[in-house]
Short mmCIF file of C-alpha atoms and ligand atoms in Angstrom, two decimals:
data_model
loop_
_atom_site.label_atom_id
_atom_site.label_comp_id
_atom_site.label_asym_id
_atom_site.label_seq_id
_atom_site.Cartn_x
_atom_site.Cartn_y
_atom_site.Cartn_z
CA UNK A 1 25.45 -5.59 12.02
CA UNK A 2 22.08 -3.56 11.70
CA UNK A 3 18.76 -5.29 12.01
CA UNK A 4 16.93 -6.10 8.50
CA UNK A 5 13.81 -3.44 8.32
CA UNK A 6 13.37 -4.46 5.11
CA UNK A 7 13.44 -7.42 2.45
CA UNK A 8 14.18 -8.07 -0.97
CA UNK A 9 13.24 -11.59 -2.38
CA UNK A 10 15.18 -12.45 -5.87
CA UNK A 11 12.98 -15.03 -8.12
CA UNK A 12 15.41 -16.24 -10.88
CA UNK A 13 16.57 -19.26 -12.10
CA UNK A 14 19.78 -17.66 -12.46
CA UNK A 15 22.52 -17.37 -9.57
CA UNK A 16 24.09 -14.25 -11.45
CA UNK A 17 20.94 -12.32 -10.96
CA UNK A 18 20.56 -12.75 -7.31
CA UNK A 19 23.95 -12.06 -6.51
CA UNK A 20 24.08 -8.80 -8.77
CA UNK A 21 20.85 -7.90 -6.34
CA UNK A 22 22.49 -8.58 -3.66
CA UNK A 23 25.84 -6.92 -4.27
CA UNK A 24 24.05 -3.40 -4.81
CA UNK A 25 21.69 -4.19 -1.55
CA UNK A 26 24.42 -4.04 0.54
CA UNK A 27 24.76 -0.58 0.02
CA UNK A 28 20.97 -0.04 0.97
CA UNK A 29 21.09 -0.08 4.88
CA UNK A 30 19.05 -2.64 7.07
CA UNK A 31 17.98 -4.27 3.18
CA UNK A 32 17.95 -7.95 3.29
CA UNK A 33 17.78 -10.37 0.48
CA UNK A 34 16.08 -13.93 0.09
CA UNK A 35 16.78 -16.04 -2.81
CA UNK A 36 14.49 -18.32 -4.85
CA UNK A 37 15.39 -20.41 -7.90
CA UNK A 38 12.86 -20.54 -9.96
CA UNK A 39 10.83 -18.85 -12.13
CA UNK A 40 7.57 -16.35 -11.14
CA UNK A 41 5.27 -18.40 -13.18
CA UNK A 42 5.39 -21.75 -11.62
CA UNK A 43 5.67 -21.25 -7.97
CA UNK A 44 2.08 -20.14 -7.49
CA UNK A 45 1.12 -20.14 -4.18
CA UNK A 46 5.02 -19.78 -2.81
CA UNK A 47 4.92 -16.63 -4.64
CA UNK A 48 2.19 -14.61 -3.09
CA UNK A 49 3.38 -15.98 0.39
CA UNK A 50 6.64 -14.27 -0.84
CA UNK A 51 5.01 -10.82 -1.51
CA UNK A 52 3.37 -10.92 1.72
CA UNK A 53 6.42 -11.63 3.30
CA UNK A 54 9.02 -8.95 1.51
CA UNK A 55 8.58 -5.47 0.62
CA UNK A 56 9.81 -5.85 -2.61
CA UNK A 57 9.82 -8.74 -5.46
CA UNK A 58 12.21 -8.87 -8.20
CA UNK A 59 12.25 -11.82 -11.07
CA UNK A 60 13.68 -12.87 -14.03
CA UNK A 61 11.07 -12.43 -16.69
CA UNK A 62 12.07 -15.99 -17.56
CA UNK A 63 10.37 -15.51 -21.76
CA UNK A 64 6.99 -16.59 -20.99
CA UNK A 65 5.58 -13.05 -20.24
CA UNK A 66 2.29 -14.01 -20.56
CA UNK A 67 2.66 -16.69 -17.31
CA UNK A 68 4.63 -13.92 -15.86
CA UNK A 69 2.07 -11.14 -16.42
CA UNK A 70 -0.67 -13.71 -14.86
CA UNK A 71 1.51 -14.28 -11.36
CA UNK A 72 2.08 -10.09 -11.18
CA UNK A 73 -1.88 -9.79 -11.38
CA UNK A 74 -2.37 -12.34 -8.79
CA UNK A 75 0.21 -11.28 -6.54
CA UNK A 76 -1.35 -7.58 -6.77
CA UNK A 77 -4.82 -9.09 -6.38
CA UNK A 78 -3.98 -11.08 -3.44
CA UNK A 79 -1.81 -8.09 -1.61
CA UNK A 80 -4.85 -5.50 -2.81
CA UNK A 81 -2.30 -4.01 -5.00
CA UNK A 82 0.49 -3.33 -2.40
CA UNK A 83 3.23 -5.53 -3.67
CA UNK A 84 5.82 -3.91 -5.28
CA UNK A 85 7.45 -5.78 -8.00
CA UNK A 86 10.09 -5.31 -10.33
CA UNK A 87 11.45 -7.94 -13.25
CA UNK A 88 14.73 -7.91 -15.08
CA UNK A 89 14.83 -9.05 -18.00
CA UNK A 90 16.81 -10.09 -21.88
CA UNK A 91 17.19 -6.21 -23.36
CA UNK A 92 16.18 -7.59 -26.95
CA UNK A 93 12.55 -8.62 -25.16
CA UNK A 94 9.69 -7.23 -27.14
CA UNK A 95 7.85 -4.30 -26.64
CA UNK A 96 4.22 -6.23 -26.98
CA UNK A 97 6.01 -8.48 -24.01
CA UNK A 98 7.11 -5.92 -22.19
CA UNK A 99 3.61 -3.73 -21.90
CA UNK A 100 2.24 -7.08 -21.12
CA UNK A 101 4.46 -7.07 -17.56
CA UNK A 102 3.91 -3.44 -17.16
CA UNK A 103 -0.13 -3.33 -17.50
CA UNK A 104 0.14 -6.24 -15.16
CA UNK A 105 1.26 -4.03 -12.83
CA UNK A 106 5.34 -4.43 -12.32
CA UNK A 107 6.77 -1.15 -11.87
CA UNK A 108 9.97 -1.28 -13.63
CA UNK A 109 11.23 -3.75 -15.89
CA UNK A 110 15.08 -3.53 -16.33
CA UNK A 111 17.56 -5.03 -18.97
CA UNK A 112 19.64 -7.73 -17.15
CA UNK A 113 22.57 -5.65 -18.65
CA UNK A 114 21.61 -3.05 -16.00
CA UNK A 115 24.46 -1.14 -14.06
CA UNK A 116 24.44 -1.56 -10.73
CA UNK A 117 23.24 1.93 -10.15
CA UNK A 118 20.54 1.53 -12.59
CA UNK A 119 19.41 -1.43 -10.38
CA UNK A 120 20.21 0.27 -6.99
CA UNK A 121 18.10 3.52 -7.98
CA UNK A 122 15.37 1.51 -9.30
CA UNK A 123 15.11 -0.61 -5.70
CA UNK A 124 15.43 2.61 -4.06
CA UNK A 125 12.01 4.08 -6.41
CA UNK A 126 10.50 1.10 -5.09
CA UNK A 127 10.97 0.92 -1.85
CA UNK A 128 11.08 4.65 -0.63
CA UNK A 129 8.26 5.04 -2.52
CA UNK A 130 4.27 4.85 -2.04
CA UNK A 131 2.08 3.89 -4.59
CA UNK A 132 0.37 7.79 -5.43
CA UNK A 133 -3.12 7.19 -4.25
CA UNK A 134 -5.78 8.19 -6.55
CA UNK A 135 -8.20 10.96 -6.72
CA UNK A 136 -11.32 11.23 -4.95
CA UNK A 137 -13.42 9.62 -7.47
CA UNK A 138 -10.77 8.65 -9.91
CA UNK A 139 -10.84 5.41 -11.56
CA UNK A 140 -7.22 3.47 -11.68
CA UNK A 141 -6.66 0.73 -14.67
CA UNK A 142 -6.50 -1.68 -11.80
CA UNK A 143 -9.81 -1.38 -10.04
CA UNK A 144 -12.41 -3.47 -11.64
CA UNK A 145 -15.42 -2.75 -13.17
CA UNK A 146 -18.77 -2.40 -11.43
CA UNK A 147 -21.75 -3.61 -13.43
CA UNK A 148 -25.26 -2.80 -11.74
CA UNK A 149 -27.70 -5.54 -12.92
CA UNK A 150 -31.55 -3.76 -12.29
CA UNK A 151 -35.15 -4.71 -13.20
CA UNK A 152 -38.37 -3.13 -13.94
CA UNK A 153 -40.48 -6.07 -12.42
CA UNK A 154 -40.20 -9.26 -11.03
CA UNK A 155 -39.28 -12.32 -12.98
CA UNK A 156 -37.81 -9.81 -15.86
CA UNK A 157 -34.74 -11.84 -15.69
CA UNK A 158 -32.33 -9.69 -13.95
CA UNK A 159 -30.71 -12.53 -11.76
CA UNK A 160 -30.30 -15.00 -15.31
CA UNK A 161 -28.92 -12.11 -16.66
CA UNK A 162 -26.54 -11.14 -13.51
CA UNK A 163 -25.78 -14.68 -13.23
CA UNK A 164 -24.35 -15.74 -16.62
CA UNK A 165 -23.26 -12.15 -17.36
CA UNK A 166 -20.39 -12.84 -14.49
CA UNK A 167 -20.08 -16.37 -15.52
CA UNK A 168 -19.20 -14.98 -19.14
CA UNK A 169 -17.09 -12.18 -18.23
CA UNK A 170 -14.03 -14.58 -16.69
CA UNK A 171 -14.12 -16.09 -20.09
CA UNK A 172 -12.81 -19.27 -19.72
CA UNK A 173 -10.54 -21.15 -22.12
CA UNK A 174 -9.02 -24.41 -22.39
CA UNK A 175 -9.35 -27.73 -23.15
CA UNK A 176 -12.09 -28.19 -19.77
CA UNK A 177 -12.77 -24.47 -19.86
CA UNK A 178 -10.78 -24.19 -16.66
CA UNK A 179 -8.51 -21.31 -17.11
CA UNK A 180 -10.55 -17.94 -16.32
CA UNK A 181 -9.02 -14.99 -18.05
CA UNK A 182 -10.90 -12.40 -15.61
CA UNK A 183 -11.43 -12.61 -12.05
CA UNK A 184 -15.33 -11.86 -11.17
CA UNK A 185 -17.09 -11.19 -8.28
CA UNK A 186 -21.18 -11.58 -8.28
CA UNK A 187 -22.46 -9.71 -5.10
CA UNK A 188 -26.10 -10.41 -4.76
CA UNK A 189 -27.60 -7.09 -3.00
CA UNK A 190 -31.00 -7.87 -3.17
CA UNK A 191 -30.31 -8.99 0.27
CA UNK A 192 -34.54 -10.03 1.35
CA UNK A 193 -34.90 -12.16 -2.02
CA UNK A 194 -32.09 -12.98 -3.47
CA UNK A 195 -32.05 -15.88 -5.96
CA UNK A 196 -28.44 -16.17 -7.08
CA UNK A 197 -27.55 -18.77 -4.56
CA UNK A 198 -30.12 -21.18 -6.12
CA UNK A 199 -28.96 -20.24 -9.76
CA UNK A 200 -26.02 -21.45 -9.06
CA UNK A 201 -26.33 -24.43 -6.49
CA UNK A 202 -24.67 -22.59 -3.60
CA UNK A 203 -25.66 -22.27 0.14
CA UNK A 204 -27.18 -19.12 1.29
CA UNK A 205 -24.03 -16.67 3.13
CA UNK A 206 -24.49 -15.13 6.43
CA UNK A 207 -22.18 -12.57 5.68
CA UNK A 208 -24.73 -9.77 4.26
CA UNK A 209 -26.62 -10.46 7.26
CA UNK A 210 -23.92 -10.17 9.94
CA UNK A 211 -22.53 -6.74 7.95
CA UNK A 212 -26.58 -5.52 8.43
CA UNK A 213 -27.05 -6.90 12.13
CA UNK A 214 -23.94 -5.69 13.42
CA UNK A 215 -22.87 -2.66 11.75
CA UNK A 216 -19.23 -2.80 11.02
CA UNK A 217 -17.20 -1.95 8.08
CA UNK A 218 -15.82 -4.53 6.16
CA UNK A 219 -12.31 -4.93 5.17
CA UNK A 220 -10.40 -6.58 2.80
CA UNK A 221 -9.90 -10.24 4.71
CA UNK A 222 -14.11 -10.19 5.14
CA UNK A 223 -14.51 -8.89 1.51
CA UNK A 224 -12.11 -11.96 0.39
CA UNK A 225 -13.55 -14.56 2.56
CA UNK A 226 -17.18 -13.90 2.12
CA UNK A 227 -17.30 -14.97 -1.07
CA UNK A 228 -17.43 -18.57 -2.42
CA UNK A 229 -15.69 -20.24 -6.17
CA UNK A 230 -18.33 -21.34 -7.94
CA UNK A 231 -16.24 -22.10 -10.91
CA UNK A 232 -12.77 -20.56 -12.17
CA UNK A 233 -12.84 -17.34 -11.52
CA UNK A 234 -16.07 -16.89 -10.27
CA UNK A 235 -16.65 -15.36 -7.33
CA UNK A 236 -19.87 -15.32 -5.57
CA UNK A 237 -21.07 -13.40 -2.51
CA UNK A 238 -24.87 -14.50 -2.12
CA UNK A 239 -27.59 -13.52 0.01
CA UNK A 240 -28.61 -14.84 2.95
CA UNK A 241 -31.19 -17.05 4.23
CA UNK A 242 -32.52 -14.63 6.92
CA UNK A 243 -34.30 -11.57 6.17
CA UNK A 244 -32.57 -8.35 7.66
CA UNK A 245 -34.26 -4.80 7.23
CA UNK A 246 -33.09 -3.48 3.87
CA UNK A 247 -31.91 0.17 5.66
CA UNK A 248 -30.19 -1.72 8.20
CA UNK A 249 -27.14 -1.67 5.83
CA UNK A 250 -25.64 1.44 5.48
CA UNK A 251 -24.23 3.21 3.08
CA UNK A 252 -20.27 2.99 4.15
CA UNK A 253 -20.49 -0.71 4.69
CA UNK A 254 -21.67 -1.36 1.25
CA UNK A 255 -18.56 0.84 -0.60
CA UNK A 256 -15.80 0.07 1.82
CA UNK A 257 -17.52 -3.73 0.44
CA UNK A 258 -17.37 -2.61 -3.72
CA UNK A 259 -13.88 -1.10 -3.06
CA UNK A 260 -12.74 -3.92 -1.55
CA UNK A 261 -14.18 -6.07 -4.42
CA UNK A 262 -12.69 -3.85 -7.24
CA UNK A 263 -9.01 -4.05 -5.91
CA UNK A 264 -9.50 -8.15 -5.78
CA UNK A 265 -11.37 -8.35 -9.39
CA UNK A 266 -11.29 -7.19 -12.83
CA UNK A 267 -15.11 -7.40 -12.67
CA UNK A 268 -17.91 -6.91 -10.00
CA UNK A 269 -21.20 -8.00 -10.93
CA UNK A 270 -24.00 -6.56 -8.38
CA UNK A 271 -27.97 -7.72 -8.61
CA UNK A 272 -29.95 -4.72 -7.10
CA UNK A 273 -33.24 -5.32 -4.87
CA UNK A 274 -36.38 -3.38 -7.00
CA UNK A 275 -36.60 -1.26 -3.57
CA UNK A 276 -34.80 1.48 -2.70
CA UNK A 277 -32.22 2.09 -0.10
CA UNK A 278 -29.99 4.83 0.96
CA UNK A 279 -26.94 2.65 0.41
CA UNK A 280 -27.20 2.17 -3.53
CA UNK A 281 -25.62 5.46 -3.75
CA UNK A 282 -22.38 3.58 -3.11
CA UNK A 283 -23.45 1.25 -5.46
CA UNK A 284 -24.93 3.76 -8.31
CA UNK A 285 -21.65 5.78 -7.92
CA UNK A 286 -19.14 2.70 -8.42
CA UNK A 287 -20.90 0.85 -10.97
CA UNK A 288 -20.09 1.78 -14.67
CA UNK A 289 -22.93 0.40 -16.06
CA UNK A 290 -25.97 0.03 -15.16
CA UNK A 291 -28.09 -2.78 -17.19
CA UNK A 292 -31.50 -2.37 -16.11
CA UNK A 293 -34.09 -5.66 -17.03
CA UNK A 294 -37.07 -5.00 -18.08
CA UNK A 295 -40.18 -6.19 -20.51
CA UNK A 296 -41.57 -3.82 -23.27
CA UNK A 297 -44.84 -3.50 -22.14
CA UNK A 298 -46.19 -0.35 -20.66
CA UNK A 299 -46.26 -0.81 -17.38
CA UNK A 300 -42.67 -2.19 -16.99
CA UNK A 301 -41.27 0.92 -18.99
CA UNK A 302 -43.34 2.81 -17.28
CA UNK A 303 -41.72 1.43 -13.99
CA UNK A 304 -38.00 1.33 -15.77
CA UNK A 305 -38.61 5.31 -16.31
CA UNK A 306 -39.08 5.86 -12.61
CA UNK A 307 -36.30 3.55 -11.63
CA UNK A 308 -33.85 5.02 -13.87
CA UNK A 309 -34.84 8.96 -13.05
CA UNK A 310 -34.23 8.16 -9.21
CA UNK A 311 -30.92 6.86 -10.18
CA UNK A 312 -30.17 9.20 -12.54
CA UNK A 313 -30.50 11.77 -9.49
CA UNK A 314 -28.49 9.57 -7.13
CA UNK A 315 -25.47 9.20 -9.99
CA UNK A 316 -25.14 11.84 -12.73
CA UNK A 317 -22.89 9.98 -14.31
CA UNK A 318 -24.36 6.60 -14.19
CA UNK A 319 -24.64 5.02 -17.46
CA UNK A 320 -27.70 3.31 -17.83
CA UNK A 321 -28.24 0.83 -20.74
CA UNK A 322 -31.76 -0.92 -21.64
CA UNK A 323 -31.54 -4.52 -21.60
CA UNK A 324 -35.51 -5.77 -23.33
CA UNK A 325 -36.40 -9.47 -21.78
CA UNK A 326 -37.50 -12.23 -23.00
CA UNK A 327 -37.56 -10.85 -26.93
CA UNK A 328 -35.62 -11.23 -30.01
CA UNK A 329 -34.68 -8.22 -31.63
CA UNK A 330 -36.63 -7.73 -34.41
CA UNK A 331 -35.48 -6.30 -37.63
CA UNK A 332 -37.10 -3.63 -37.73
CA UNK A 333 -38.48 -1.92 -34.72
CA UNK A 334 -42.55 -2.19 -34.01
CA UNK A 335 -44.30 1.40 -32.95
CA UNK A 336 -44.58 0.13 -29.69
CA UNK A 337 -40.77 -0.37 -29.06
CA UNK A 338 -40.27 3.23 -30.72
CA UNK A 339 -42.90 4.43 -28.37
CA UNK A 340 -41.54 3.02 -24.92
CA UNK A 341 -37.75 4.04 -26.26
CA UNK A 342 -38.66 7.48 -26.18
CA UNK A 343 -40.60 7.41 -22.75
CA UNK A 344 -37.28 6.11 -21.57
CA UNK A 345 -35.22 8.39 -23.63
CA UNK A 346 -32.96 5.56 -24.22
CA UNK A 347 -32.39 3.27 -27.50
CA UNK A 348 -33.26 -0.60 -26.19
CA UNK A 349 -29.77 -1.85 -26.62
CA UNK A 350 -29.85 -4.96 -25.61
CA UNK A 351 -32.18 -8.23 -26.17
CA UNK A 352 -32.22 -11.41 -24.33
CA UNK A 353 -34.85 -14.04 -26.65
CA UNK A 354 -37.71 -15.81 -24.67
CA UNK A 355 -35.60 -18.92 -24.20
CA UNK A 356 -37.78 -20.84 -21.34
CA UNK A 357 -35.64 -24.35 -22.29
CA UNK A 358 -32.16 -22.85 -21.84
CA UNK A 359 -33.36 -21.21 -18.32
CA UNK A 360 -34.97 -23.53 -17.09
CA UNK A 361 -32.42 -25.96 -17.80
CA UNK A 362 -29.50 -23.95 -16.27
CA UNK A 363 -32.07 -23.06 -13.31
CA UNK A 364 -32.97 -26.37 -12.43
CA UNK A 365 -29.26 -27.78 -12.47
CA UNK A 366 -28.11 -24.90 -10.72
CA UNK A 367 -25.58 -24.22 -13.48
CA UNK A 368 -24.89 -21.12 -15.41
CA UNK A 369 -26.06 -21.40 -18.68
CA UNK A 370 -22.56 -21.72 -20.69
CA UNK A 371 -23.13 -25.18 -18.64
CA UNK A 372 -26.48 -26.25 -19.09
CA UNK A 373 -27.35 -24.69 -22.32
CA UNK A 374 -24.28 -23.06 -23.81
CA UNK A 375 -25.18 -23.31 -27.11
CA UNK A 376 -28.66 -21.49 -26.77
CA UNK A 377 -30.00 -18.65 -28.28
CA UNK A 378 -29.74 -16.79 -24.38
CA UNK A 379 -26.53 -18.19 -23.67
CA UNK A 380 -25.45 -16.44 -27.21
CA UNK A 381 -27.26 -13.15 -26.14
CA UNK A 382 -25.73 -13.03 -22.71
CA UNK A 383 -21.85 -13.67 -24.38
CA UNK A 384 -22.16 -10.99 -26.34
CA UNK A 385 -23.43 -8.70 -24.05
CA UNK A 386 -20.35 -9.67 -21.91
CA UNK A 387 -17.62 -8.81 -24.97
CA UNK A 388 -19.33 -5.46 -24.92
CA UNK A 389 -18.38 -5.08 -21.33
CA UNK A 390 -14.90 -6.80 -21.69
CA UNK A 391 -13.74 -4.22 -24.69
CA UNK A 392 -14.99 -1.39 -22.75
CA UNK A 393 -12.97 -2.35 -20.09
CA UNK A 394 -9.93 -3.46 -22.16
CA UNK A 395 -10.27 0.02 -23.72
CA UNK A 396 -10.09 2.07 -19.98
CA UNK A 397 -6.70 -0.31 -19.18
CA UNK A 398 -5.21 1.17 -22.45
CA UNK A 399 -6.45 4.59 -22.40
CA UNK A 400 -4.76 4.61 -18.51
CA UNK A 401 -2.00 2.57 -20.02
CA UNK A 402 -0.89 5.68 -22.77
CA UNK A 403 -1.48 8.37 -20.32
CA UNK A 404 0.42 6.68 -17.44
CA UNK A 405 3.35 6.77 -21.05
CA UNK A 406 3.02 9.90 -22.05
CA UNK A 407 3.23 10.85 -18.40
CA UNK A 408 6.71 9.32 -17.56
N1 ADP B 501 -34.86 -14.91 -21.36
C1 ADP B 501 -35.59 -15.79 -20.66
N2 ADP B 501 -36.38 -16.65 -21.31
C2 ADP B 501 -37.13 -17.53 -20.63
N3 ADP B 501 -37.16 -17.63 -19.29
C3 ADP B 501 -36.39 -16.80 -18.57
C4 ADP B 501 -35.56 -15.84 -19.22
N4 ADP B 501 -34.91 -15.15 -18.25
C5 ADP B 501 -35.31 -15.65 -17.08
N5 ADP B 501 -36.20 -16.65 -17.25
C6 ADP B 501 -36.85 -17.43 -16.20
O1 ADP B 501 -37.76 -16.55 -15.54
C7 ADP B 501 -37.76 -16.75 -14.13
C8 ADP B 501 -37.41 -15.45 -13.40
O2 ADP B 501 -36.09 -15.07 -13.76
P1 ADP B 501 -35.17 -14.23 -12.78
O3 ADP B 501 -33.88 -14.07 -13.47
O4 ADP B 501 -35.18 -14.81 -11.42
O5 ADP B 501 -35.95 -12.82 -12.77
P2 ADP B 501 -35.75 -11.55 -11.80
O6 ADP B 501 -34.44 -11.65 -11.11
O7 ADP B 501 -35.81 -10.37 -12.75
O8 ADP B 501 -36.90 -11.57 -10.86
C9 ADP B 501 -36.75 -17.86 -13.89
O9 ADP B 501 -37.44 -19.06 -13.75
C10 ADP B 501 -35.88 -17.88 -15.12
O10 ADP B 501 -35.38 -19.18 -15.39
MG1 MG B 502 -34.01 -11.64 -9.01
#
């Protein structure tokens, strides 16, 4: 008998399904297959130490897609996007439920009616074949999106904002607002001062430091277990306690770090120090947007104009949007705004209202402020800012979505 080189694990609920895999396995040499009765969606845990364990997944969608689509992100999350999964499934399944288990990330999804060569080809697809890697600079659907949170001065309110902008990007539902519907990572890279530990009641992290002090590149495992839950799906890499030379981190550490980040997370929040340093090129040329913080007086636009022209150079395509502190927007725009806007060449797109109740309330519990003060005229600001972000993302996953279509 030859040796297994590879595996197969079946997830259904229904005996005819594994046996039909395993009938046209047989034919695959050294393929072995494992069995599991149940369905995708409740095993959890069991199921990505089953994709870590086979090369190749195939379930029963079992007519909760959406449950289904939510274990196929997490499995591809946890496995940095290496599992490869395929689901059968009832031919008269609808198309909306369907595109919901492909844009999760399964690569085929079969009618249970399948031949057996349909089946057999399809395992073959999947397990001859790699995953195309992307171009140099290409963005996939899957990576997340990299939001650069900047300020003009101190105290403009770029950690509030970088703070509750991640908290309101996992947008949580449910009864206790436990369920997060996006995965986010908040990387604090203002690595002398950071404040994002205190915002949000968690202990300083070594890990910044150790990646400064000792030079190595970081991969996935240290990406994954540098970073603490601070609630659902909320990620947070802080800064640490001791003070390391800002230049001492270099340039490769910090985007093997931000790729890492984007394969785990739909989003990755990053607060920037005010200084400069040769590794926010990395950052500059990941990030999407760039939100910088700043007041409306002349001096801080003065300083937002110098901030944004050196990053302008660093990323050409950076784009940059103003975010105005601690002011309403008012309804019609004073000379002064219309002044600084076109020093800055940029329309102030964003305001965040003086709101010293609401942050100070959040600040001192060490909540975010959907906690402390959700109801708030900052919290409100903050939310919307984040739907912005969420539909421009939604928008890239079905722009890739068609194209990936009308490419097959
Ligand atoms: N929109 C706001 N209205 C009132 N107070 C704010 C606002 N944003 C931030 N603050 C408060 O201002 C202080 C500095 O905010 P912080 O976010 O740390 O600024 P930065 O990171 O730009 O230095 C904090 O005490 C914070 O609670
Ligand atoms: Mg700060």
């Amino acid at each position: 008998m030859q040796a297994e080189t590879q595996t197969i694990v079946v997830i259904s609920k229904d005996p005819a399904v594994s046996a039909l895999v395993a009938s046209v396995a047989q034919f695959q040499p050294g393929t072995g297959v494992r069995k599991c009765a149940s369905a995708l969606g409740e095993i959890n845990g069991t199921a990505l130490q089953l994709a870590e364990e086979n090369d190749l997944i195939i379930f029963r969608a079992d007519g909760e897609p959406g449950r289904d689509a939510a274990a196929v992100r997490e499995i591809l999350r946890h496995t940095g996007g290496a599992a490869r999964i395929l689901a059968l499934a009832d031919a008269s399944m609808p198309l909306a439920d369907l595109r919901l288990l492909t844009e999760a990330g399964v690569r085929e999804v079969l009618p249970d009616s399948a031949s057996a060569d349909e089946l057999s080809a399809a395992i073959r697809a999947c397990l001859n074949h790699e995953e195309p890697q992307p171009a140099a600079g290409a963005r996939s659907s899957r990576e997340g999106m990299v939001v650069a949170v900047s300020q003009s001065c101190g105290g403009a309110g770029a950690t509030t904002l970088a703070v509750n902008l991640a908290d309101c990007l996992t947008r949580r539902r449910g009864l206790r607002r436990q369920e997060a519907e996006f995965r986010v990572a908040l990387l604090d890279l203002d690595i002398q001062f950071g404040t994002v530990a205190s915002f949000l009641d968690l202990p300083p992290n070594r890990c910044l430091y150790e990646l400064a002090s000792e030079g190595f590149v970081p991969d996935s495992v240290f990406a994954e277990q540098s970073l603490s839950e601070a609630a659902p799906g909320l990620w947070v890499l802080a800064s640490p306690a001791e003070i390391a030379p800002l230049h001492a981190l270099k340039p490769e550490q910090v985007q093997a770090l931000i790729a890492h980040l984007r394969l785990q997370f739909d989003f990755v929040v990053i607060g920037l120090p005010r200084a400069l340093a040769e590794w926010l090129t990395p950052v500059l040329e990941a990030s999407e947007r760039l939100l910088m913080v700043t007041g409306s007086s002349v001096p801080a636009i003065c300083q937002a104009r110098r901030l944004l022209d050196f990053y302008a150079e660093t990323s050409m395509s950076l784009q940059a949007e103003i975010v105005i502190s601690r002011e309403r927007k008012p309804l019609l725009a004073a000379s002064h705004h219309k002044e600084a806007a076109r020093l800055l060449q940029k329309p102030f797109k964003y305001w965040l209202p003086n709101d010293p109740s609401a942050a100070a309330a959040a600040a001192d519990r060490g909540v975010p402020l959907s906690v402390a003060a959700g109801r708030s005229a900052l919290a409100k600001a903050v939310r919307r800012l984040s739907q912005d972000l969420i539909e421009t993302r939604n928008a890239r996953a079905h722009a890739a979505q068609s194209q990936h279509g009308k490419a097959v």
